[in-house]
CSV table of C-alpha atoms in Angstrom, one decimal:
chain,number,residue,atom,x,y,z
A,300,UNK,CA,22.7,25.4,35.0
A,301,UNK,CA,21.1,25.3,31.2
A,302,UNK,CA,18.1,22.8,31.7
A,303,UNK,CA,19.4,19.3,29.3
A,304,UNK,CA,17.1,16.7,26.9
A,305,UNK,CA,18.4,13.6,26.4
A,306,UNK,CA,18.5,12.2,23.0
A,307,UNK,CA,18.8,8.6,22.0
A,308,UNK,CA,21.1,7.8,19.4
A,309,UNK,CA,21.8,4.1,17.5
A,310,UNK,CA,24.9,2.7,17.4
A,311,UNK,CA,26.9,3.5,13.7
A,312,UNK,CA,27.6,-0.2,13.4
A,313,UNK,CA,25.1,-2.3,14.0
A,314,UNK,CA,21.5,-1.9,14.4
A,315,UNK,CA,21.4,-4.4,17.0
A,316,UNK,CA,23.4,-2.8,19.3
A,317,UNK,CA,22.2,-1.0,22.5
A,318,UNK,CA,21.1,2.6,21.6
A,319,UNK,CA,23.4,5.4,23.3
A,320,UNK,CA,22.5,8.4,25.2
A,321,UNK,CA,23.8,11.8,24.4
A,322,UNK,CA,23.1,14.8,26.3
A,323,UNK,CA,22.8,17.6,24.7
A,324,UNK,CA,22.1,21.8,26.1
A,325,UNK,CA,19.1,23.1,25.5
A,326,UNK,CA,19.8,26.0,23.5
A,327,UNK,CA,22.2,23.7,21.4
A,328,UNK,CA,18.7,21.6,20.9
A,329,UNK,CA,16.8,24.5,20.0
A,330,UNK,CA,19.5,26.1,17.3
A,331,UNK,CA,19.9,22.3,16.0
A,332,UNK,CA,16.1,22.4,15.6
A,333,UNK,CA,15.5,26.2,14.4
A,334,UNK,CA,18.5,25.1,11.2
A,335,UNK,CA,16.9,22.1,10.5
A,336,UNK,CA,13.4,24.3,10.2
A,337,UNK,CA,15.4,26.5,8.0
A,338,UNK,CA,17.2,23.7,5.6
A,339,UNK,CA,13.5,21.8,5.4
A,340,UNK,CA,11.6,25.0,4.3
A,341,UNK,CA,14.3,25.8,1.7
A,342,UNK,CA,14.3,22.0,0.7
A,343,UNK,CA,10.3,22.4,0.0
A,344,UNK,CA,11.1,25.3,-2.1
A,345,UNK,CA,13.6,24.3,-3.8
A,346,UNK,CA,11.5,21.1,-4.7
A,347,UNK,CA,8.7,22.9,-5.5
A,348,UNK,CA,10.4,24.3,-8.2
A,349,UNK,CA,11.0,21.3,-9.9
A,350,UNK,CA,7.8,19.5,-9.7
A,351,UNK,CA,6.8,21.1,-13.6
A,352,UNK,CA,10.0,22.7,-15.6
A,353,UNK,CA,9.9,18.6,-16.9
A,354,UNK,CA,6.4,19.4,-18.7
A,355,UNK,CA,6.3,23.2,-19.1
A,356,UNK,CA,9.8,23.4,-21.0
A,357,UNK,CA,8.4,20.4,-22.9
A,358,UNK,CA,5.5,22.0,-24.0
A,359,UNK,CA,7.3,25.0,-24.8
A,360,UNK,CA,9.8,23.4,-27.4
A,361,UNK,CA,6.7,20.7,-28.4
A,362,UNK,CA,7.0,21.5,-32.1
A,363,UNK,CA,10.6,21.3,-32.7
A,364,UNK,CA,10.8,18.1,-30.3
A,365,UNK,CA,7.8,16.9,-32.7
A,366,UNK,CA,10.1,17.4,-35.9
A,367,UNK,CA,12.9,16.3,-34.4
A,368,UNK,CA,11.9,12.3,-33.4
A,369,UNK,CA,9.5,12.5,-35.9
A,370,UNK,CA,6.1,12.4,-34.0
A,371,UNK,CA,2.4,12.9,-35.2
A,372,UNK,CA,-0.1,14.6,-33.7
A,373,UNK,CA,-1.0,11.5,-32.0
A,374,UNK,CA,2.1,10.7,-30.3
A,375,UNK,CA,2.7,13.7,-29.1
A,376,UNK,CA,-0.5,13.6,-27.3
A,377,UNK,CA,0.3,10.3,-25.8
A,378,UNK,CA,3.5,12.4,-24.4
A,379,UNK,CA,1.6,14.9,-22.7
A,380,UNK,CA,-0.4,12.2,-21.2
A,381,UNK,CA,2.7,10.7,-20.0
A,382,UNK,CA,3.0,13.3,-16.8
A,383,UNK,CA,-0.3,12.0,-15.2
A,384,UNK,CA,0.1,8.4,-16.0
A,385,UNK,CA,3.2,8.6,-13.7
A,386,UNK,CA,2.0,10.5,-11.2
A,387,UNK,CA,-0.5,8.2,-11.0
A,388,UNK,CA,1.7,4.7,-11.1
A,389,UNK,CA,4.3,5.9,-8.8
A,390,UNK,CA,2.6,8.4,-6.4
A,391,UNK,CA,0.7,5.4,-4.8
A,392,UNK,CA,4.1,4.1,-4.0
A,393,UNK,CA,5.1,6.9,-1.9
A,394,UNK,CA,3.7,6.6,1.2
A,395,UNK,CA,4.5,3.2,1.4
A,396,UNK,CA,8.2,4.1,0.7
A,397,UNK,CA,7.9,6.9,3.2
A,398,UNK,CA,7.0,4.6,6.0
A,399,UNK,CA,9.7,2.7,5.1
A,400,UNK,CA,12.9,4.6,4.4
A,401,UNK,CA,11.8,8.2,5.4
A,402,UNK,CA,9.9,11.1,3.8
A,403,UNK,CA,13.7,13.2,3.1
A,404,UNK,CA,15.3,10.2,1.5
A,405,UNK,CA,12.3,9.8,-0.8
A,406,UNK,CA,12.0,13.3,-1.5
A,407,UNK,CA,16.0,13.1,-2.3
A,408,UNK,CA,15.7,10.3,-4.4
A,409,UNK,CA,13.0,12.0,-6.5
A,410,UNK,CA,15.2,15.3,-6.8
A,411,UNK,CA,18.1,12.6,-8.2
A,412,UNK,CA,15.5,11.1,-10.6
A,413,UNK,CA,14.9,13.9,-11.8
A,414,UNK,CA,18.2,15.0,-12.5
A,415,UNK,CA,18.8,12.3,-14.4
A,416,UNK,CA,15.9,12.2,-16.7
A,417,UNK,CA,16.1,15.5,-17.5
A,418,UNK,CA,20.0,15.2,-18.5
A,419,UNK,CA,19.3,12.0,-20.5
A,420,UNK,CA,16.3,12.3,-22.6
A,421,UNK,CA,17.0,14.9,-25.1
A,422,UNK,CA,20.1,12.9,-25.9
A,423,UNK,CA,18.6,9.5,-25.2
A,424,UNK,CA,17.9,9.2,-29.5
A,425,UNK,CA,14.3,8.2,-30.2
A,426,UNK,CA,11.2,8.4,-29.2
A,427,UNK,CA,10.8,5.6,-26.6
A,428,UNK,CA,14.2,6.8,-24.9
A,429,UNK,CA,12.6,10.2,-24.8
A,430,UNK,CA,9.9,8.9,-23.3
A,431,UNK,CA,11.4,6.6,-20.9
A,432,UNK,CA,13.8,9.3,-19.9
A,433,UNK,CA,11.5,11.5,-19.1
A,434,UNK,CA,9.5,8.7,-17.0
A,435,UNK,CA,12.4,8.8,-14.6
A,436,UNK,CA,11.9,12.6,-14.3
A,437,UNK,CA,7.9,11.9,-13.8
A,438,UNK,CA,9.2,9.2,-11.2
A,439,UNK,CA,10.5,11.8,-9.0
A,440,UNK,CA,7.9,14.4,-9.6
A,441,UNK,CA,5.2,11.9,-8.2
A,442,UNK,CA,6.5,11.1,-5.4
A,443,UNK,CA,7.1,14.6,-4.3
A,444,UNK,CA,4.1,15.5,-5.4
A,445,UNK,CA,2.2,13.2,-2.8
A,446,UNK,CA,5.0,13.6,-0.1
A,447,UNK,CA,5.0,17.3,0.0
A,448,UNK,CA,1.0,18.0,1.8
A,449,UNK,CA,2.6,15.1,4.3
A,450,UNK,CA,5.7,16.6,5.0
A,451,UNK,CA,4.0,20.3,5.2
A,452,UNK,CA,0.8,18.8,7.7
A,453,UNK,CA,3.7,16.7,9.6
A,454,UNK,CA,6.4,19.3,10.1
A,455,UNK,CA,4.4,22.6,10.1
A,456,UNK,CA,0.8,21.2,11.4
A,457,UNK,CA,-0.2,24.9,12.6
A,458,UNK,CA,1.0,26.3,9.4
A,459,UNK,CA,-1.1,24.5,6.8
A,460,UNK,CA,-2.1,27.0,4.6
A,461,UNK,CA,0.6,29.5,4.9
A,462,UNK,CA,3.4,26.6,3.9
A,463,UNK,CA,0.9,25.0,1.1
A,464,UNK,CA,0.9,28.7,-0.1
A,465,UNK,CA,4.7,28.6,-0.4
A,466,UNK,CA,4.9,25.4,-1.4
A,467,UNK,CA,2.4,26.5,-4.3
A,468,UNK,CA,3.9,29.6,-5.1
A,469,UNK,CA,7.0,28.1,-5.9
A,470,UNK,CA,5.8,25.2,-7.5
A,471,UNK,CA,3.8,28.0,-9.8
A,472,UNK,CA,7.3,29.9,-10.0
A,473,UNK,CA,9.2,26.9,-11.7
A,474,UNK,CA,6.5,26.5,-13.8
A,475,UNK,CA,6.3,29.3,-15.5
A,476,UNK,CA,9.8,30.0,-15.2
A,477,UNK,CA,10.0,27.2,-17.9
A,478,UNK,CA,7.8,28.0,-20.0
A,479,UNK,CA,8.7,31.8,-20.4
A,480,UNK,CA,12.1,31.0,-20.7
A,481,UNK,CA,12.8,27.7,-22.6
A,482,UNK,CA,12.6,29.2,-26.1
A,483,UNK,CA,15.2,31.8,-25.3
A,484,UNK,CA,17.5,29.9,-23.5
A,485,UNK,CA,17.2,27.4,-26.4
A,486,UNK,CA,18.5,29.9,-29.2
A,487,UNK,CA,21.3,31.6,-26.6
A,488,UNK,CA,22.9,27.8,-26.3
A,489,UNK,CA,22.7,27.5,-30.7
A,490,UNK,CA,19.0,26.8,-31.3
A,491,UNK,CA,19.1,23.1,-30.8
A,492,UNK,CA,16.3,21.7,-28.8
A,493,UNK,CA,18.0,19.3,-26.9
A,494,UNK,CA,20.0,21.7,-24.5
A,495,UNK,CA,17.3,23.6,-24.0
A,496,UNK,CA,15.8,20.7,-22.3
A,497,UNK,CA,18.8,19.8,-20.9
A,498,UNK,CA,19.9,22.9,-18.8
A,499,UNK,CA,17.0,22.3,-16.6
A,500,UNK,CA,18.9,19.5,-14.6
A,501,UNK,CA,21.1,22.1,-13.4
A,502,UNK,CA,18.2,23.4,-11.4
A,503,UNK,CA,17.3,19.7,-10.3
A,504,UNK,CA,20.4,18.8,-9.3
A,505,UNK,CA,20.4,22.2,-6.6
A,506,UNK,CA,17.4,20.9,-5.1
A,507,UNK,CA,19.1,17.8,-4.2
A,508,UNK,CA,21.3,19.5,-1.3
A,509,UNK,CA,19.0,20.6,1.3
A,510,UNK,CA,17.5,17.0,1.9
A,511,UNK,CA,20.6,15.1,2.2
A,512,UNK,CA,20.9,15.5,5.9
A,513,UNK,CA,17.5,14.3,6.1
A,514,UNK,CA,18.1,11.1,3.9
A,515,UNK,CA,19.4,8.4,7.2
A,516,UNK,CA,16.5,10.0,8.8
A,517,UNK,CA,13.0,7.5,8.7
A,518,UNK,CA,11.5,9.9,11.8
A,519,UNK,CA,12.2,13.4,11.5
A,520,UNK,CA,11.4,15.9,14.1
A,521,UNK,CA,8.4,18.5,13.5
A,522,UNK,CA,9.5,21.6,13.1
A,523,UNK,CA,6.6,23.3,15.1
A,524,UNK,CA,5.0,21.6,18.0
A,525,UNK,CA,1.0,21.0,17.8
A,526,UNK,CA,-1.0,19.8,20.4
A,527,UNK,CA,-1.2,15.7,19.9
A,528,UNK,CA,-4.0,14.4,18.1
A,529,UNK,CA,-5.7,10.9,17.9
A,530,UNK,CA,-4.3,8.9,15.6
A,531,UNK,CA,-6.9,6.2,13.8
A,532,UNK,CA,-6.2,2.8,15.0
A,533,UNK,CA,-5.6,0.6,12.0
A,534,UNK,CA,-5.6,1.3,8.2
A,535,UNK,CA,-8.4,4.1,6.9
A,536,UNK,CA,-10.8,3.0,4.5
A,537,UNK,CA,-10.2,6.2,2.2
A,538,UNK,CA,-12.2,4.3,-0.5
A,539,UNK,CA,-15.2,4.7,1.8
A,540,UNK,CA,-15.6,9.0,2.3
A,541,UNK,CA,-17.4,10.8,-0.7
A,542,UNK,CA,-15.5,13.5,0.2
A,543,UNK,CA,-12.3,11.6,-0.6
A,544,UNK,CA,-13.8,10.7,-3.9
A,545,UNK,CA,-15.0,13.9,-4.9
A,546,UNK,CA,-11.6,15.1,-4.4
A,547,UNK,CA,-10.1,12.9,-6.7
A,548,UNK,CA,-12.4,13.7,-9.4
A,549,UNK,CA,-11.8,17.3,-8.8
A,550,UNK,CA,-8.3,16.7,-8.8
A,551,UNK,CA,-8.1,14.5,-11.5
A,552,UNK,CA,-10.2,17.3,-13.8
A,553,UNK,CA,-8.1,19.7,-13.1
A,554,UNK,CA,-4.8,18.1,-13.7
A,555,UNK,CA,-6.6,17.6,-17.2
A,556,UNK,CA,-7.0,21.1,-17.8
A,557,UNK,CA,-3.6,21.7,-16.4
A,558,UNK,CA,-1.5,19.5,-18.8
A,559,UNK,CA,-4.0,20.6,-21.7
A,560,UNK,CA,-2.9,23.9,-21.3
A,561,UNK,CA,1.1,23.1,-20.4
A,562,UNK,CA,1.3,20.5,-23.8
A,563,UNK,CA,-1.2,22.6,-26.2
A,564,UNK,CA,-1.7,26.2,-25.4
A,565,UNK,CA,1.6,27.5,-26.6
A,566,UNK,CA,0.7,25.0,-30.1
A,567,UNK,CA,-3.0,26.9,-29.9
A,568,UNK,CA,-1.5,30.2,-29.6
A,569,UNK,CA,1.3,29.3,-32.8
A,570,UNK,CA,-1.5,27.8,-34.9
A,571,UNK,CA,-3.1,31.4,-34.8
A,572,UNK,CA,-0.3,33.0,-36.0
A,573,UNK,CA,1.4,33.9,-32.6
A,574,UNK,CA,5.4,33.5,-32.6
A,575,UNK,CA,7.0,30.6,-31.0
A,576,UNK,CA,8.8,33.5,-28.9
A,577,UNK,CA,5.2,34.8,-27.8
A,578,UNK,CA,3.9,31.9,-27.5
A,579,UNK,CA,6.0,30.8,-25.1
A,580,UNK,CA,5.0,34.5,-22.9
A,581,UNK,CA,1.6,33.8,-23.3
A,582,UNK,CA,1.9,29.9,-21.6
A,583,UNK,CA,4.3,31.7,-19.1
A,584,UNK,CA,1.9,34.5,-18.4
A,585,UNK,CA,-0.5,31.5,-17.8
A,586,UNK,CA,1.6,30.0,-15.4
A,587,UNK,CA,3.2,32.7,-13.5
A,588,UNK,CA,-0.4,33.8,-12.6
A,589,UNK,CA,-0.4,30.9,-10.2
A,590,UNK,CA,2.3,32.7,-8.3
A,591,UNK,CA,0.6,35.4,-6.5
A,592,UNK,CA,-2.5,33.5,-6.6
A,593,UNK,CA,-1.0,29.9,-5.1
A,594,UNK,CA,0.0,31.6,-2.3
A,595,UNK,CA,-2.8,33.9,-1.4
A,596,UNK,CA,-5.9,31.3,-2.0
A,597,UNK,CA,-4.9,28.3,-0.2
A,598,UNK,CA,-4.7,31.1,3.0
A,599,UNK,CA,-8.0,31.9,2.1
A,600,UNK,CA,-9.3,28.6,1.4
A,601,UNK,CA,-7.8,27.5,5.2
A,602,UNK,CA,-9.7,30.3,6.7
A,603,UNK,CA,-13.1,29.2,5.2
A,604,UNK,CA,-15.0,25.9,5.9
A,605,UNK,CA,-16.5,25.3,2.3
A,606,UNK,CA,-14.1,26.2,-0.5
A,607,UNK,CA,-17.1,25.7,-3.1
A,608,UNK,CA,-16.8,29.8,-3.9
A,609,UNK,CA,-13.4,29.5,-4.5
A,610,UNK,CA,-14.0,26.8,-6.5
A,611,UNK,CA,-17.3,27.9,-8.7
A,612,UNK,CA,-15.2,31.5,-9.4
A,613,UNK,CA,-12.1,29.5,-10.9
A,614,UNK,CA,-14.3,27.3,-13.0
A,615,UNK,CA,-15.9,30.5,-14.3
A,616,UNK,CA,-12.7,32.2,-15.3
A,617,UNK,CA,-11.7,28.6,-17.6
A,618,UNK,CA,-14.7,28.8,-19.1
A,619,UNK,CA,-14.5,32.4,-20.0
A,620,UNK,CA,-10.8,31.5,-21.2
A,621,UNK,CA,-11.9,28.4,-23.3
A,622,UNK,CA,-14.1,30.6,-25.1
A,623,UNK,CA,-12.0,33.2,-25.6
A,624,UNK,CA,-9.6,30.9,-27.2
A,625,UNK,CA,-12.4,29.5,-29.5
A,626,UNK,CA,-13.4,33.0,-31.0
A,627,UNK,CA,-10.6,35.2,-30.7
A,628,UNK,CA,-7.6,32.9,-29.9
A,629,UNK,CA,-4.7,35.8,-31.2
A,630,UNK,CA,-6.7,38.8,-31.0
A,631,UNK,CA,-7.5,38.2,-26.9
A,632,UNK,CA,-4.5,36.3,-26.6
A,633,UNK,CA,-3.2,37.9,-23.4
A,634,UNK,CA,-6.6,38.1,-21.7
A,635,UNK,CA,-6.7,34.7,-22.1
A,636,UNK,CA,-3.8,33.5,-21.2
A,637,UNK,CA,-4.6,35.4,-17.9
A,638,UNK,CA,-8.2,33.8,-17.5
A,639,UNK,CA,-6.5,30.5,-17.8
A,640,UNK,CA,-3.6,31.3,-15.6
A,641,UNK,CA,-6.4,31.9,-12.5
A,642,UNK,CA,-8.3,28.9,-13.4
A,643,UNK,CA,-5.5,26.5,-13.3
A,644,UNK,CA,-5.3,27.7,-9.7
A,645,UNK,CA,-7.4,24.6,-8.7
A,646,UNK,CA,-4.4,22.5,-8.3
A,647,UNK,CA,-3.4,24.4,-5.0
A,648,UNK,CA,-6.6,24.8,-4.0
A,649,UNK,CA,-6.7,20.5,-3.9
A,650,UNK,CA,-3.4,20.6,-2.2
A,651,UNK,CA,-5.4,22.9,0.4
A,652,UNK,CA,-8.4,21.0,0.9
A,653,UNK,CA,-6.7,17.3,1.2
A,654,UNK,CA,-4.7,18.9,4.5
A,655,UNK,CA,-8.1,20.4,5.2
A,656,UNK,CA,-10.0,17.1,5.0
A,657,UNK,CA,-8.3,14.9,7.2
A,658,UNK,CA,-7.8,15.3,11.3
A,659,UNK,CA,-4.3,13.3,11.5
A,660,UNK,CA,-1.2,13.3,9.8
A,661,UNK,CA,-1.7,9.6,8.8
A,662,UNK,CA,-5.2,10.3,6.9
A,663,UNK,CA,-3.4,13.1,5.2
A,664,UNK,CA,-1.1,10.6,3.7
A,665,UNK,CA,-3.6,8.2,2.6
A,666,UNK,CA,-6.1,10.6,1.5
A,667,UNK,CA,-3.4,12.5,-0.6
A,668,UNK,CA,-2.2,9.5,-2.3
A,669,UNK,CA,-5.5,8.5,-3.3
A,670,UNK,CA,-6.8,11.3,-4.8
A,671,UNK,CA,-3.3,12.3,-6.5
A,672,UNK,CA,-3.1,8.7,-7.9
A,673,UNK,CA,-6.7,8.4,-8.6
A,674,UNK,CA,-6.9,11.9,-10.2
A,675,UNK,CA,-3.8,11.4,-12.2
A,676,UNK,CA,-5.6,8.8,-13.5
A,677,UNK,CA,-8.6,10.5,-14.5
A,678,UNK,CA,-6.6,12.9,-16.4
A,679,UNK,CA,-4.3,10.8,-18.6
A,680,UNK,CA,-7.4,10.3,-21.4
A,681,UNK,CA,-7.7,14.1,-21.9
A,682,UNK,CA,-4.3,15.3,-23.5
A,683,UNK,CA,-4.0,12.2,-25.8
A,684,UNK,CA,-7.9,12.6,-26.6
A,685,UNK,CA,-6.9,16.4,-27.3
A,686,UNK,CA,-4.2,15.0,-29.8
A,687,UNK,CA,-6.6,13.0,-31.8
A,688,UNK,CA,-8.9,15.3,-32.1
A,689,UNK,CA,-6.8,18.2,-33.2
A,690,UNK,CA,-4.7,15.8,-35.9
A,691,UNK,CA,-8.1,14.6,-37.3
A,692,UNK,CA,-10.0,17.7,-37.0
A,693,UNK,CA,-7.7,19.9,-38.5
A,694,UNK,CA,-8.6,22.5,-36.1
A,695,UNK,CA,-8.8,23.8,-32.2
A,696,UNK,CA,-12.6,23.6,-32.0
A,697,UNK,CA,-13.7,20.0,-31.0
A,698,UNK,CA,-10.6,20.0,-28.8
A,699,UNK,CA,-11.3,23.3,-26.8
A,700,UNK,CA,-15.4,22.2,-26.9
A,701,UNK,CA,-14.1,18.9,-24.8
A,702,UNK,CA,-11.9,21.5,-22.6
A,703,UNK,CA,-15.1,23.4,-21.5
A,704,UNK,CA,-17.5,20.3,-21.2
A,705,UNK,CA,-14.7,19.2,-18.7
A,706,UNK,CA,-15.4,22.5,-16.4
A,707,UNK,CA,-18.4,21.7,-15.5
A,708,UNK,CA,-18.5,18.6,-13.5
A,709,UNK,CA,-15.1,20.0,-11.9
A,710,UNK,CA,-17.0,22.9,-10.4
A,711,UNK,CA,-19.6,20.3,-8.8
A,712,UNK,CA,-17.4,17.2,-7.5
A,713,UNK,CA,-15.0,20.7,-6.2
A,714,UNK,CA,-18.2,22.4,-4.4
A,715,UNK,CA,-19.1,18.8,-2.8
A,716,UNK,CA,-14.7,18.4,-1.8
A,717,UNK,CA,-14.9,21.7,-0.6
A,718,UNK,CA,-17.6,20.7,2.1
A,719,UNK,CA,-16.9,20.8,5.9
A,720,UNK,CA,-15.9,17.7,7.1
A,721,UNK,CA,-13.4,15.0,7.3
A,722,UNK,CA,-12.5,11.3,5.8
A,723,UNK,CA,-11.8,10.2,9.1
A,724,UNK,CA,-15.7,10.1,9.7
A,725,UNK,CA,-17.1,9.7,6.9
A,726,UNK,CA,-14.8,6.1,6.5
A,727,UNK,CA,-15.4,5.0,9.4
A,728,UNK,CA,-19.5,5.1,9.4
């Protein structure tokens, strides 16, 4: 006879009712579990997809949206600071609301916020419905954004880097997808901006599916079963571990570079005399260098115990890029854009090294919502600063002088992240 588990089940109508036992095969159990596996990694992909078409195809169409609502230079650097300032605001929500209603129903929720901010704000008339539109998008972005290391380190504990990797890649995908393609798209549906920023809810809206069997779910079963570790009696004192703070100041750096380069590159490139069309390549080029590279490096990065090389090699490859930009920005166009495509592979590299920096699933979740929120943060001066500096300068060279000057202290807060050890100890010395 098939060996049986028992699972416990609550009552449809009332929570106060007495929970019910059904028993279930075994092999019924395990196909149950193996599909769920399935729907969860598509869900993650899917998701990961979405986290940056909102910025990318933004930054893509920047000049016509500019001309369009009527924006200055300044303005439209206060939009590309936008992204961070809600990942910052609403990511520290998300563990909290994970607790509470589940990690799939807040990651659905995000995929529905999304939706509906992209849909809305090219026709939401203005420039604070455009921006208050797209704040719903950024909503959903930040909370997936700090949800997705939990959900990889809680579902897939012996598959940290290999699922961060995917996560990454796909994440990298969407992104350049966006920025390569927005412009054409654009002038196949008439040349208007707006449904060119539109049709990007269609790809939101598909990302929805995969979690709505997860959404009644508060406790959802690891996909992969790890040995049980300690889990730290009472709240962590993240605030406490250098490490933790270091990450957020690398984090926060390189989310600066990262929306620098989504809300101004393509604008460098067209400046120089590149074509909107090209433009758009080169950004995409930049992006769709984090593909191959997002998966491969946080498997490296898990297989190492200091991640300060990888970290010091990236830097080096922005710099190189910055400069490149400076002196040659159309002539060396596509070397850069390739230069700046590796360095902006910090951001998985972070993703790595918060699941690498914390023993439990619960100091995963803390520690990734404090350095996202903190780093976001840090980064929402440096687009708008970027803004005023190219509308009163005239010119690219203050602006790409700040870019480098940032590279520097992100290569030394990443080499002391990237050390070997864990917040757990260091917050509870």
């Amino acid at each position: 006879m098939a060996r049986e588990e028992t699972w416990t089940t609550t009552s449809p109508t009332a929570r106060s009712t007495t929970p019910a036992t059904v028993s279930l095969p075994a092999d019924a159990t395990s196909a149950t579990r193996a599909w769920r596996t399935r729907l969860l990694v598509v869900g993650i992909v899917l998701s990961a997809l979405n986290l940056r078409p909102a910025i990318t195809s933004l930054g893509a169409l920047l000049e016509e949206v500019r001309d369009g609502l009527g924006m200055s230079g300044s303005v439209a650097g206060l939009l590309t600071s936008v992204p961070p300032l809600c990942f910052a605001v609403f990511g520290v929500t998300a563990p909290r609301l994970a607790r509470r209603f589940g990690p799939g129903t807040v990651v659905c929720a995000g995929m529905v916020a999304i939706t509906a901010g992209l849909l809305i704000r090219p026709y939401a008339g203005g420039t604070a419905g455009f921006l208050a539109a797209s704040a719903l998008a950024l909503m959903g972005i930040a909370v997936s954004n700090v949800l997705m290391p939990v959900i990889v380190k809680r579902w897939f504990p012996d598959r940290v880097g290999s699922m961060t990797g995917l996560y990454s890649m796909a994440l990298a995908l969407g992104t350049s997808a966006a920025a390569a393609i927005t412009v054409p798209v654009t002038e196949a549906l008439g040349g208007g901006w707006q449904p060119g920023l539109a049709v990007w809810a269609a790809l939101a809206a598909l990302a929805v599916v995969p979690w709505i069997p997860f959404v009644r779910q508060r406790q959802a079963e690891p996909a992969t079963r790890a040995p049980a570790r300690e889990e730290p009696s009472g709240a962590l004192r993240v605030t406490r571990s250098r490490t933790a703070w270091a990450l957020a100041v690398f984090f926060g750096l390189q989310a600066t570079a990262a929306y620098i380069t989504m809300g101004w590159m393509a604008q460098i490139f067209r400046d120089a005399g590149v074509s909107a069309g090209t433009a758009g390549l080169l950004l995409a080029v930049t992006m769709v260098m984090g593909v191959p590279l997002a998966f491969v490096i946080p498997r490296v990065a898990a297989r190492l115990p200091r991640q300060g090389p990888i970290v010091l090699v990236l830097g080096v490859c922005g710099l190189a890029g910055y400069a490149g930009l400076y002196l040659a920005p159309a002539g060396g166009a596509w070397v850069w854009a390739v230069l700046l495509g590796v360095a902006n592979c910090a951001f998985p590299l972070a993703l790595t090294m918060v699941g690498m920096r914390a023993r439990t699933g619960v100091g995963v979740a803390q520690l990734s919502a404090f350095a996202q929120s903190a780093g976001y943060l840090i980064s929402i001066p440096g687009p708008l600063l970027v803004g005023v500096l190219y509308q009163h300068s005239g010119g690219w060279g203050l602006p790409i002088a700040l870019m480098s000057a940032l590279m520097v202290p992100q290569m030394v807060v990443g080499v002391l992240a990237g050390r070997d050890r864990t917040v757990e100890d260091e917050a509870r010395r």
